[in-house]
């Protein structure tokens, strides 16, 4: 499994807590997507399960380490949704709890890794409560979450909260430069679109993916001038529509920052002409209304099962076009091109 430079400090911090007896048996790790937390958890799990620890490192030689390297350690349990499902039900949790109360097969620790606690149903989360509070001896829960507020308060209260911060931008830029060839403005933009998470930024910078984002921006620039927002539908109506709506919303937010003379804080540094056009052709109130409308549309796509994506996007584009035509003098569109 790959290791990332921004994980070394947090790894030492966590290991240090367990070395001094301050490590909690239920660790709730608040981590953004694209930070490589699976590598951090794997390294921590190997250390906890290792039978002959060498300071902050697992020995890599004992039977437990060899089983971890092979990926079949019987005392390392990972709880994920079944294939095709987007939630974790109560049955897998009950099976896990029953397994944990058996003796450790290797005679040492037992480690449970649940990457996204938000995926547990309420019944599954409640079934886990007692075991989280009083786990069997030598049992450690490593619990990942993207948004702690989405968890039951009773779950949060039984865990030690720990946040993995995104690395400094300079470190992320340096690391990405070693992975692929891209100009500095693109890297900076990708990192800000990914909220500073290097792996997510690297994924966005892959040539085909970056090309899709640039195509959307170019089409938006053209249609803003023509006030024909419905023509954006082919660019938005894809399986990754939620990502594309996020790109759109960040451009509108950047336009608000542009109007407020906060240009240093914009996200889309490679699209400043487009940001300037959006800032020139919509009022601040209109931009804020547009951001809210598009984020609501995105939430509907993510949360409503079987939603008609094309119809939803079409309706939102028509409303946006109507608002744009009604709130902006036509002279704005011609004058903005000369600024």
mmCIF file of C-alpha atoms in Angstrom:
data_model
loop_
_atom_site.group_PDB
_atom_site.id
_atom_site.type_symbol
_atom_site.label_atom_id
_atom_site.label_comp_id
_atom_site.label_asym_id
_atom_site.label_seq_id
_atom_site.Cartn_x
_atom_site.Cartn_y
_atom_site.Cartn_z
ATOM 1 C CA UNK A 1 0.000 0.000 0.000
ATOM 2 C CA UNK A 2 1.294 3.448 -0.938
ATOM 3 C CA UNK A 3 2.464 5.822 1.773
ATOM 4 C CA UNK A 4 2.155 9.604 1.549
ATOM 5 C CA UNK A 5 4.498 12.187 3.111
ATOM 6 C CA UNK A 6 1.744 14.165 4.852
ATOM 7 C CA UNK A 7 0.791 11.040 6.867
ATOM 8 C CA UNK A 8 4.126 10.596 8.664
ATOM 9 C CA UNK A 9 3.538 13.261 11.332
ATOM 10 C CA UNK A 10 -0.031 12.144 12.151
ATOM 11 C CA UNK A 11 1.133 8.515 12.243
ATOM 12 C CA UNK A 12 3.801 9.312 14.819
ATOM 13 C CA UNK A 13 1.292 11.343 16.841
ATOM 14 C CA UNK A 14 -1.201 8.476 17.007
ATOM 15 C CA UNK A 15 1.425 5.824 17.709
ATOM 16 C CA UNK A 16 2.833 8.016 20.470
ATOM 17 C CA UNK A 17 -0.570 8.094 22.167
ATOM 18 C CA UNK A 18 -0.811 4.305 22.176
ATOM 19 C CA UNK A 19 2.796 3.914 23.311
ATOM 20 C CA UNK A 20 2.127 6.061 26.380
ATOM 21 C CA UNK A 21 -1.187 4.368 27.176
ATOM 22 C CA UNK A 22 -3.281 7.362 26.102
ATOM 23 C CA UNK A 23 -4.602 5.824 22.902
ATOM 24 C CA UNK A 24 -8.380 5.426 22.888
ATOM 25 C CA UNK A 25 -10.005 2.091 22.045
ATOM 26 C CA UNK A 26 -12.532 3.893 19.792
ATOM 27 C CA UNK A 27 -10.846 6.451 17.547
ATOM 28 C CA UNK A 28 -13.135 8.576 15.365
ATOM 29 C CA UNK A 29 -11.018 9.894 12.500
ATOM 30 C CA UNK A 30 -12.421 12.940 10.714
ATOM 31 C CA UNK A 31 -10.720 12.837 7.310
ATOM 32 C CA UNK A 32 -11.519 14.477 3.968
ATOM 33 C CA UNK A 33 -11.790 12.251 0.911
ATOM 34 C CA UNK A 34 -8.532 12.061 -1.001
ATOM 35 C CA UNK A 35 -6.195 12.166 1.989
ATOM 36 C CA UNK A 36 -5.067 8.524 1.893
ATOM 37 C CA UNK A 37 -6.502 7.682 5.307
ATOM 38 C CA UNK A 38 -6.681 3.987 4.357
ATOM 39 C CA UNK A 39 -2.858 3.950 4.293
ATOM 40 C CA UNK A 40 -2.698 5.646 7.709
ATOM 41 C CA UNK A 41 -5.166 3.161 9.190
ATOM 42 C CA UNK A 42 -3.330 0.223 7.661
ATOM 43 C CA UNK A 43 -0.035 1.390 9.174
ATOM 44 C CA UNK A 44 -1.617 1.981 12.583
ATOM 45 C CA UNK A 45 -3.383 -1.392 12.447
ATOM 46 C CA UNK A 46 -0.147 -3.198 11.612
ATOM 47 C CA UNK A 47 1.524 -1.590 14.619
ATOM 48 C CA UNK A 48 -1.344 -2.485 16.959
ATOM 49 C CA UNK A 49 -1.371 -6.091 15.751
ATOM 50 C CA UNK A 50 2.419 -6.541 15.563
ATOM 51 C CA UNK A 51 3.825 -9.053 18.076
ATOM 52 C CA UNK A 52 7.329 -7.552 18.174
ATOM 53 C CA UNK A 53 7.012 -3.789 17.763
ATOM 54 C CA UNK A 54 10.169 -1.819 16.977
ATOM 55 C CA UNK A 55 9.479 1.596 18.463
ATOM 56 C CA UNK A 56 7.069 3.441 16.164
ATOM 57 C CA UNK A 57 7.259 0.729 13.511
ATOM 58 C CA UNK A 58 5.854 -2.763 13.165
ATOM 59 C CA UNK A 59 8.582 -5.369 12.784
ATOM 60 C CA UNK A 60 7.397 -6.705 9.424
ATOM 61 C CA UNK A 61 8.686 -10.182 10.335
ATOM 62 C CA UNK A 62 6.335 -11.698 12.916
ATOM 63 C CA UNK A 63 3.453 -13.933 11.887
ATOM 64 C CA UNK A 64 0.946 -11.128 12.497
ATOM 65 C CA UNK A 65 2.836 -8.715 10.220
ATOM 66 C CA UNK A 66 3.119 -11.365 7.520
ATOM 67 C CA UNK A 67 -0.631 -11.944 7.660
ATOM 68 C CA UNK A 68 -1.240 -8.207 7.339
ATOM 69 C CA UNK A 69 1.104 -7.973 4.380
ATOM 70 C CA UNK A 70 -0.742 -10.884 2.758
ATOM 71 C CA UNK A 71 -4.077 -9.154 3.440
ATOM 72 C CA UNK A 72 -5.691 -11.994 5.371
ATOM 73 C CA UNK A 73 -5.145 -11.288 9.073
ATOM 74 C CA UNK A 74 -8.047 -12.933 10.953
ATOM 75 C CA UNK A 75 -8.051 -10.256 13.677
ATOM 76 C CA UNK A 76 -8.229 -7.267 11.322
ATOM 77 C CA UNK A 77 -11.844 -6.589 10.419
ATOM 78 C CA UNK A 78 -12.968 -4.117 7.764
ATOM 79 C CA UNK A 79 -16.661 -3.268 7.591
ATOM 80 C CA UNK A 80 -17.897 -2.057 4.202
ATOM 81 C CA UNK A 81 -21.313 -2.006 2.499
ATOM 82 C CA UNK A 82 -22.163 -5.021 0.403
ATOM 83 C CA UNK A 83 -21.602 -4.665 -3.309
ATOM 84 C CA UNK A 84 -24.326 -2.558 -4.884
ATOM 85 C CA UNK A 85 -25.438 -1.030 -1.568
ATOM 86 C CA UNK A 86 -24.706 2.398 -0.174
ATOM 87 C CA UNK A 87 -25.421 1.672 3.493
ATOM 88 C CA UNK A 88 -24.299 -0.693 6.243
ATOM 89 C CA UNK A 89 -27.137 -2.617 7.856
ATOM 90 C CA UNK A 90 -27.480 -4.207 11.250
ATOM 91 C CA UNK A 91 -26.659 -7.810 10.276
ATOM 92 C CA UNK A 92 -22.959 -7.257 9.412
ATOM 93 C CA UNK A 93 -22.562 -5.275 12.654
ATOM 94 C CA UNK A 94 -24.074 -8.082 14.724
ATOM 95 C CA UNK A 95 -21.811 -10.629 13.027
ATOM 96 C CA UNK A 96 -18.787 -8.427 13.752
ATOM 97 C CA UNK A 97 -19.692 -8.044 17.425
ATOM 98 C CA UNK A 98 -20.129 -11.796 17.787
ATOM 99 C CA UNK A 99 -16.696 -12.360 16.215
ATOM 100 C CA UNK A 100 -15.026 -9.790 18.479
ATOM 101 C CA UNK A 101 -16.215 -11.534 21.621
ATOM 102 C CA UNK A 102 -14.394 -14.689 20.558
ATOM 103 C CA UNK A 103 -10.738 -15.019 21.514
ATOM 104 C CA UNK A 104 -8.167 -13.384 19.273
ATOM 105 C CA UNK A 105 -7.012 -15.974 16.763
ATOM 106 C CA UNK A 106 -3.444 -14.700 16.961
ATOM 107 C CA UNK A 107 -3.483 -14.171 20.719
ATOM 108 C CA UNK A 108 -3.014 -10.402 20.439
ATOM 109 C CA UNK A 109 -5.054 -7.331 19.569
ATOM 110 C CA UNK A 110 -8.136 -7.140 17.381
ATOM 111 C CA UNK A 111 -8.671 -4.127 15.129
ATOM 112 C CA UNK A 112 -11.878 -2.975 13.416
ATOM 113 C CA UNK A 113 -11.752 -0.494 10.526
ATOM 114 C CA UNK A 114 -15.008 1.144 9.419
ATOM 115 C CA UNK A 115 -14.014 3.664 6.701
ATOM 116 C CA UNK A 116 -17.290 5.628 6.606
ATOM 117 C CA UNK A 117 -19.396 5.614 9.733
ATOM 118 C CA UNK A 118 -22.006 7.776 7.973
ATOM 119 C CA UNK A 119 -23.040 4.698 5.976
ATOM 120 C CA UNK A 120 -24.316 2.842 9.046
ATOM 121 C CA UNK A 121 -28.078 2.750 9.322
ATOM 122 C CA UNK A 122 -29.502 4.033 12.595
ATOM 123 C CA UNK A 123 -30.222 0.459 13.713
ATOM 124 C CA UNK A 124 -26.667 -0.622 12.885
ATOM 125 C CA UNK A 125 -25.184 2.359 14.721
ATOM 126 C CA UNK A 126 -27.291 1.659 17.795
ATOM 127 C CA UNK A 127 -26.252 -1.999 17.736
ATOM 128 C CA UNK A 128 -22.619 -0.905 17.892
ATOM 129 C CA UNK A 129 -22.987 1.492 20.837
ATOM 130 C CA UNK A 130 -22.388 -0.856 23.761
ATOM 131 C CA UNK A 131 -19.375 -2.501 22.126
ATOM 132 C CA UNK A 132 -17.857 0.909 21.350
ATOM 133 C CA UNK A 133 -18.214 1.926 24.987
ATOM 134 C CA UNK A 134 -16.924 -1.322 26.485
ATOM 135 C CA UNK A 135 -15.139 -3.365 23.809
ATOM 136 C CA UNK A 136 -13.638 -6.787 24.478
ATOM 137 C CA UNK A 137 -10.118 -6.680 25.895
ATOM 138 C CA UNK A 138 -7.458 -5.744 23.344
ATOM 139 C CA UNK A 139 -9.988 -4.519 20.760
ATOM 140 C CA UNK A 140 -9.520 -1.253 18.890
ATOM 141 C CA UNK A 141 -12.051 0.535 16.697
ATOM 142 C CA UNK A 142 -10.673 2.840 13.981
ATOM 143 C CA UNK A 143 -13.676 4.710 12.629
ATOM 144 C CA UNK A 144 -13.531 7.013 9.624
ATOM 145 C CA UNK A 145 -15.976 9.794 8.803
ATOM 146 C CA UNK A 146 -16.210 12.641 6.308
ATOM 147 C CA UNK A 147 -18.767 14.663 8.270
ATOM 148 C CA UNK A 148 -19.019 14.008 12.025
ATOM 149 C CA UNK A 149 -22.286 15.963 12.320
ATOM 150 C CA UNK A 150 -23.962 13.215 10.256
ATOM 151 C CA UNK A 151 -23.290 10.671 13.028
ATOM 152 C CA UNK A 152 -25.495 9.942 16.008
ATOM 153 C CA UNK A 153 -24.503 11.981 19.046
ATOM 154 C CA UNK A 154 -24.363 8.736 21.023
ATOM 155 C CA UNK A 155 -21.706 7.404 18.622
ATOM 156 C CA UNK A 156 -19.610 10.568 18.840
ATOM 157 C CA UNK A 157 -19.762 10.617 22.629
ATOM 158 C CA UNK A 158 -18.234 7.135 22.876
ATOM 159 C CA UNK A 159 -15.229 7.923 20.674
ATOM 160 C CA UNK A 160 -12.099 10.024 20.799
ATOM 161 C CA UNK A 161 -12.420 12.606 18.017
ATOM 162 C CA UNK A 162 -9.288 13.127 15.904
ATOM 163 C CA UNK A 163 -8.950 15.286 12.784
ATOM 164 C CA UNK A 164 -6.460 14.704 9.976
ATOM 165 C CA UNK A 165 -5.652 18.147 8.531
ATOM 166 C CA UNK A 166 -4.880 18.650 4.850
ATOM 167 C CA UNK A 167 -1.175 19.270 4.182
ATOM 168 C CA UNK A 168 0.350 22.642 3.440
ATOM 169 C CA UNK A 169 -0.259 23.633 -0.184
ATOM 170 C CA UNK A 170 3.483 23.748 -0.954
ATOM 171 C CA UNK A 171 3.933 20.121 0.171
ATOM 172 C CA UNK A 172 0.954 18.990 -1.902
ATOM 173 C CA UNK A 173 2.205 20.860 -4.984
ATOM 174 C CA UNK A 174 5.623 19.258 -4.589
ATOM 175 C CA UNK A 175 4.115 15.786 -4.295
ATOM 176 C CA UNK A 176 1.765 16.236 -7.276
ATOM 177 C CA UNK A 177 4.650 17.504 -9.416
ATOM 178 C CA UNK A 178 6.347 14.155 -8.843
ATOM 179 C CA UNK A 179 3.265 12.264 -10.001
ATOM 180 C CA UNK A 180 2.447 14.012 -13.292
ATOM 181 C CA UNK A 181 3.317 16.964 -15.494
ATOM 182 C CA UNK A 182 0.999 19.933 -15.023
ATOM 183 C CA UNK A 183 1.406 23.697 -14.826
ATOM 184 C CA UNK A 184 1.439 25.361 -11.430
ATOM 185 C CA UNK A 185 -1.844 27.230 -11.944
ATOM 186 C CA UNK A 186 -3.672 23.988 -12.776
ATOM 187 C CA UNK A 187 -2.218 22.254 -9.708
ATOM 188 C CA UNK A 188 -3.197 25.142 -7.442
ATOM 189 C CA UNK A 189 -6.705 25.162 -8.885
ATOM 190 C CA UNK A 190 -7.120 21.387 -8.536
ATOM 191 C CA UNK A 191 -5.988 21.484 -4.904
ATOM 192 C CA UNK A 192 -8.472 24.223 -4.064
ATOM 193 C CA UNK A 193 -11.280 22.387 -5.855
ATOM 194 C CA UNK A 194 -10.330 19.321 -3.785
ATOM 195 C CA UNK A 195 -10.309 21.345 -0.530
ATOM 196 C CA UNK A 196 -6.584 20.685 -0.205
ATOM 197 C CA UNK A 197 -6.747 16.870 -0.471
ATOM 198 C CA UNK A 198 -3.791 15.816 -2.672
ATOM 199 C CA UNK A 199 -5.152 12.492 -3.944
ATOM 200 C CA UNK A 200 -8.448 14.069 -5.019
ATOM 201 C CA UNK A 201 -6.517 16.865 -6.739
ATOM 202 C CA UNK A 202 -4.332 14.325 -8.534
ATOM 203 C CA UNK A 203 -7.413 12.457 -9.737
ATOM 204 C CA UNK A 204 -8.932 15.681 -11.062
ATOM 205 C CA UNK A 205 -5.700 16.538 -12.878
ATOM 206 C CA UNK A 206 -5.718 13.348 -14.914
ATOM 207 C CA UNK A 207 -5.808 14.526 -18.559
ATOM 208 C CA UNK A 208 -9.254 13.229 -19.505
ATOM 209 C CA UNK A 209 -10.862 14.438 -16.289
ATOM 210 C CA UNK A 210 -9.258 17.883 -16.489
ATOM 211 C CA UNK A 211 -10.360 18.141 -20.110
ATOM 212 C CA UNK A 212 -13.992 17.582 -19.036
ATOM 213 C CA UNK A 213 -13.830 20.409 -16.514
ATOM 214 C CA UNK A 214 -12.191 22.810 -18.993
ATOM 215 C CA UNK A 215 -14.844 21.966 -21.608
ATOM 216 C CA UNK A 216 -17.595 22.856 -19.131
ATOM 217 C CA UNK A 217 -15.901 26.173 -18.331
ATOM 218 C CA UNK A 218 -15.497 27.035 -22.002
ATOM 219 C CA UNK A 219 -19.132 26.231 -22.735
ATOM 220 C CA UNK A 220 -20.259 28.294 -19.751
ATOM 221 C CA UNK A 221 -18.234 31.272 -21.004
ATOM 222 C CA UNK A 222 -19.910 31.067 -24.408
ATOM 223 C CA UNK A 223 -23.444 30.589 -23.122
ATOM 224 C CA UNK A 224 -23.141 33.400 -20.581
ATOM 225 C CA UNK A 225 -22.504 35.796 -23.454
ATOM 226 C CA UNK A 226 -25.437 34.425 -25.435
ATOM 227 C CA UNK A 227 -27.731 34.105 -22.396
ATOM 228 C CA UNK A 228 -28.551 30.573 -23.542
ATOM 229 C CA UNK A 229 -27.997 28.533 -20.375
ATOM 230 C CA UNK A 230 -30.042 25.538 -21.574
ATOM 231 C CA UNK A 231 -27.220 24.755 -23.996
ATOM 232 C CA UNK A 232 -25.156 23.711 -20.949
ATOM 233 C CA UNK A 233 -27.310 20.603 -20.512
ATOM 234 C CA UNK A 234 -25.040 18.266 -22.560
ATOM 235 C CA UNK A 235 -22.084 19.335 -20.406
ATOM 236 C CA UNK A 236 -23.911 18.728 -17.126
ATOM 237 C CA UNK A 237 -26.051 15.678 -17.851
ATOM 238 C CA UNK A 238 -23.540 12.937 -17.047
ATOM 239 C CA UNK A 239 -23.190 10.248 -14.392
ATOM 240 C CA UNK A 240 -20.792 12.573 -12.564
ATOM 241 C CA UNK A 241 -23.287 15.457 -12.647
ATOM 242 C CA UNK A 242 -22.807 16.096 -8.914
ATOM 243 C CA UNK A 243 -19.107 16.826 -9.512
ATOM 244 C CA UNK A 244 -19.887 19.081 -12.456
ATOM 245 C CA UNK A 245 -22.431 21.043 -10.430
ATOM 246 C CA UNK A 246 -19.803 21.477 -7.726
ATOM 247 C CA UNK A 247 -17.422 22.931 -10.351
ATOM 248 C CA UNK A 248 -20.196 25.275 -11.475
ATOM 249 C CA UNK A 249 -20.975 26.385 -7.925
ATOM 250 C CA UNK A 250 -17.312 27.172 -7.200
ATOM 251 C CA UNK A 251 -17.188 29.431 -10.254
ATOM 252 C CA UNK A 252 -20.234 31.335 -9.015
ATOM 253 C CA UNK A 253 -18.684 31.636 -5.550
ATOM 254 C CA UNK A 254 -15.496 32.926 -7.154
ATOM 255 C CA UNK A 255 -17.560 35.575 -8.942
ATOM 256 C CA UNK A 256 -18.907 36.727 -5.569
ATOM 257 C CA UNK A 257 -15.341 36.965 -4.242
ATOM 258 C CA UNK A 258 -14.344 38.895 -7.377
ATOM 259 C CA UNK A 259 -17.091 41.429 -6.736
ATOM 260 C CA UNK A 260 -15.952 41.775 -3.132
ATOM 261 C CA UNK A 261 -12.329 42.459 -4.166
ATOM 262 C CA UNK A 262 -11.231 39.141 -2.636
ATOM 263 C CA UNK A 263 -9.628 37.794 -5.792
ATOM 264 C CA UNK A 264 -6.711 36.251 -3.908
ATOM 265 C CA UNK A 265 -9.128 33.719 -2.425
ATOM 266 C CA UNK A 266 -10.729 32.440 -5.623
ATOM 267 C CA UNK A 267 -10.590 28.714 -6.335
ATOM 268 C CA UNK A 268 -10.557 28.598 -10.134
ATOM 269 C CA UNK A 269 -7.318 30.458 -10.824
ATOM 270 C CA UNK A 270 -7.130 29.088 -14.353
ATOM 271 C CA UNK A 271 -10.567 30.520 -15.236
ATOM 272 C CA UNK A 272 -10.225 34.164 -14.265
ATOM 273 C CA UNK A 273 -11.768 35.537 -17.520
ATOM 274 C CA UNK A 274 -14.856 33.386 -16.886
ATOM 275 C CA UNK A 275 -15.013 34.439 -13.226
ATOM 276 C CA UNK A 276 -14.752 38.083 -14.297
ATOM 277 C CA UNK A 277 -17.568 37.607 -16.825
ATOM 278 C CA UNK A 278 -19.836 36.014 -14.224
ATOM 279 C CA UNK A 279 -19.064 38.815 -11.766
ATOM 280 C CA UNK A 280 -19.895 41.437 -14.423
ATOM 281 C CA UNK A 281 -23.162 39.928 -15.602
ATOM 282 C CA UNK A 282 -24.889 39.066 -12.321
ATOM 283 C CA UNK A 283 -25.593 41.023 -9.185
ATOM 284 C CA UNK A 284 -24.294 39.793 -5.863
ATOM 285 C CA UNK A 285 -27.790 38.753 -4.805
ATOM 286 C CA UNK A 286 -28.309 36.923 -8.094
ATOM 287 C CA UNK A 287 -25.021 35.053 -7.710
ATOM 288 C CA UNK A 288 -25.880 33.993 -4.174
ATOM 289 C CA UNK A 289 -29.295 32.823 -5.303
ATOM 290 C CA UNK A 290 -27.685 30.869 -8.144
ATOM 291 C CA UNK A 291 -25.198 29.163 -5.818
ATOM 292 C CA UNK A 292 -27.974 28.110 -3.448
ATOM 293 C CA UNK A 293 -30.148 26.840 -6.300
ATOM 294 C CA UNK A 294 -27.374 24.762 -7.862
ATOM 295 C CA UNK A 295 -26.246 23.287 -4.547
ATOM 296 C CA UNK A 296 -29.864 22.354 -3.793
ATOM 297 C CA UNK A 297 -30.080 20.732 -7.220
ATOM 298 C CA UNK A 298 -26.873 18.814 -6.490
ATOM 299 C CA UNK A 299 -28.225 17.613 -3.156
ATOM 300 C CA UNK A 300 -31.342 16.338 -4.883
ATOM 301 C CA UNK A 301 -29.223 14.357 -7.336
ATOM 302 C CA UNK A 302 -27.286 12.802 -4.475
ATOM 303 C CA UNK A 303 -30.179 12.040 -2.146
ATOM 304 C CA UNK A 304 -33.290 11.232 -4.210
ATOM 305 C CA UNK A 305 -33.365 7.668 -5.464
ATOM 306 C CA UNK A 306 -34.463 7.385 -9.096
ATOM 307 C CA UNK A 307 -34.531 11.136 -9.706
ATOM 308 C CA UNK A 308 -34.894 12.168 -13.356
ATOM 309 C CA UNK A 309 -31.512 13.843 -13.763
ATOM 310 C CA UNK A 310 -32.117 15.352 -17.195
ATOM 311 C CA UNK A 311 -35.452 16.848 -16.169
ATOM 312 C CA UNK A 312 -34.025 18.257 -12.937
ATOM 313 C CA UNK A 313 -31.068 19.868 -14.718
ATOM 314 C CA UNK A 314 -33.268 21.224 -17.522
ATOM 315 C CA UNK A 315 -35.617 22.879 -15.044
ATOM 316 C CA UNK A 316 -32.746 24.461 -13.140
ATOM 317 C CA UNK A 317 -31.035 25.733 -16.301
ATOM 318 C CA UNK A 318 -34.277 27.315 -17.552
ATOM 319 C CA UNK A 319 -34.812 29.037 -14.190
ATOM 320 C CA UNK A 320 -31.229 30.281 -14.221
ATOM 321 C CA UNK A 321 -31.600 31.595 -17.767
ATOM 322 C CA UNK A 322 -34.840 33.384 -16.879
ATOM 323 C CA UNK A 323 -33.258 34.973 -13.828
ATOM 324 C CA UNK A 324 -30.191 36.015 -15.810
ATOM 325 C CA UNK A 325 -32.224 37.619 -18.592
ATOM 326 C CA UNK A 326 -34.435 39.453 -16.138
ATOM 327 C CA UNK A 327 -31.739 40.839 -13.863
ATOM 328 C CA UNK A 328 -28.990 42.012 -16.193
ATOM 329 C CA UNK A 329 -28.994 44.746 -18.847
ATOM 330 C CA UNK A 330 -27.874 43.414 -22.217
ATOM 331 C CA UNK A 331 -25.116 46.065 -22.322
ATOM 332 C CA UNK A 332 -23.334 44.217 -19.507
ATOM 333 C CA UNK A 333 -22.545 41.301 -21.813
ATOM 334 C CA UNK A 334 -20.840 43.392 -24.459
ATOM 335 C CA UNK A 335 -18.995 45.656 -22.034
ATOM 336 C CA UNK A 336 -17.683 42.758 -19.924
ATOM 337 C CA UNK A 337 -15.723 41.406 -22.884
ATOM 338 C CA UNK A 338 -13.616 44.547 -23.072
ATOM 339 C CA UNK A 339 -12.656 44.643 -19.388
#
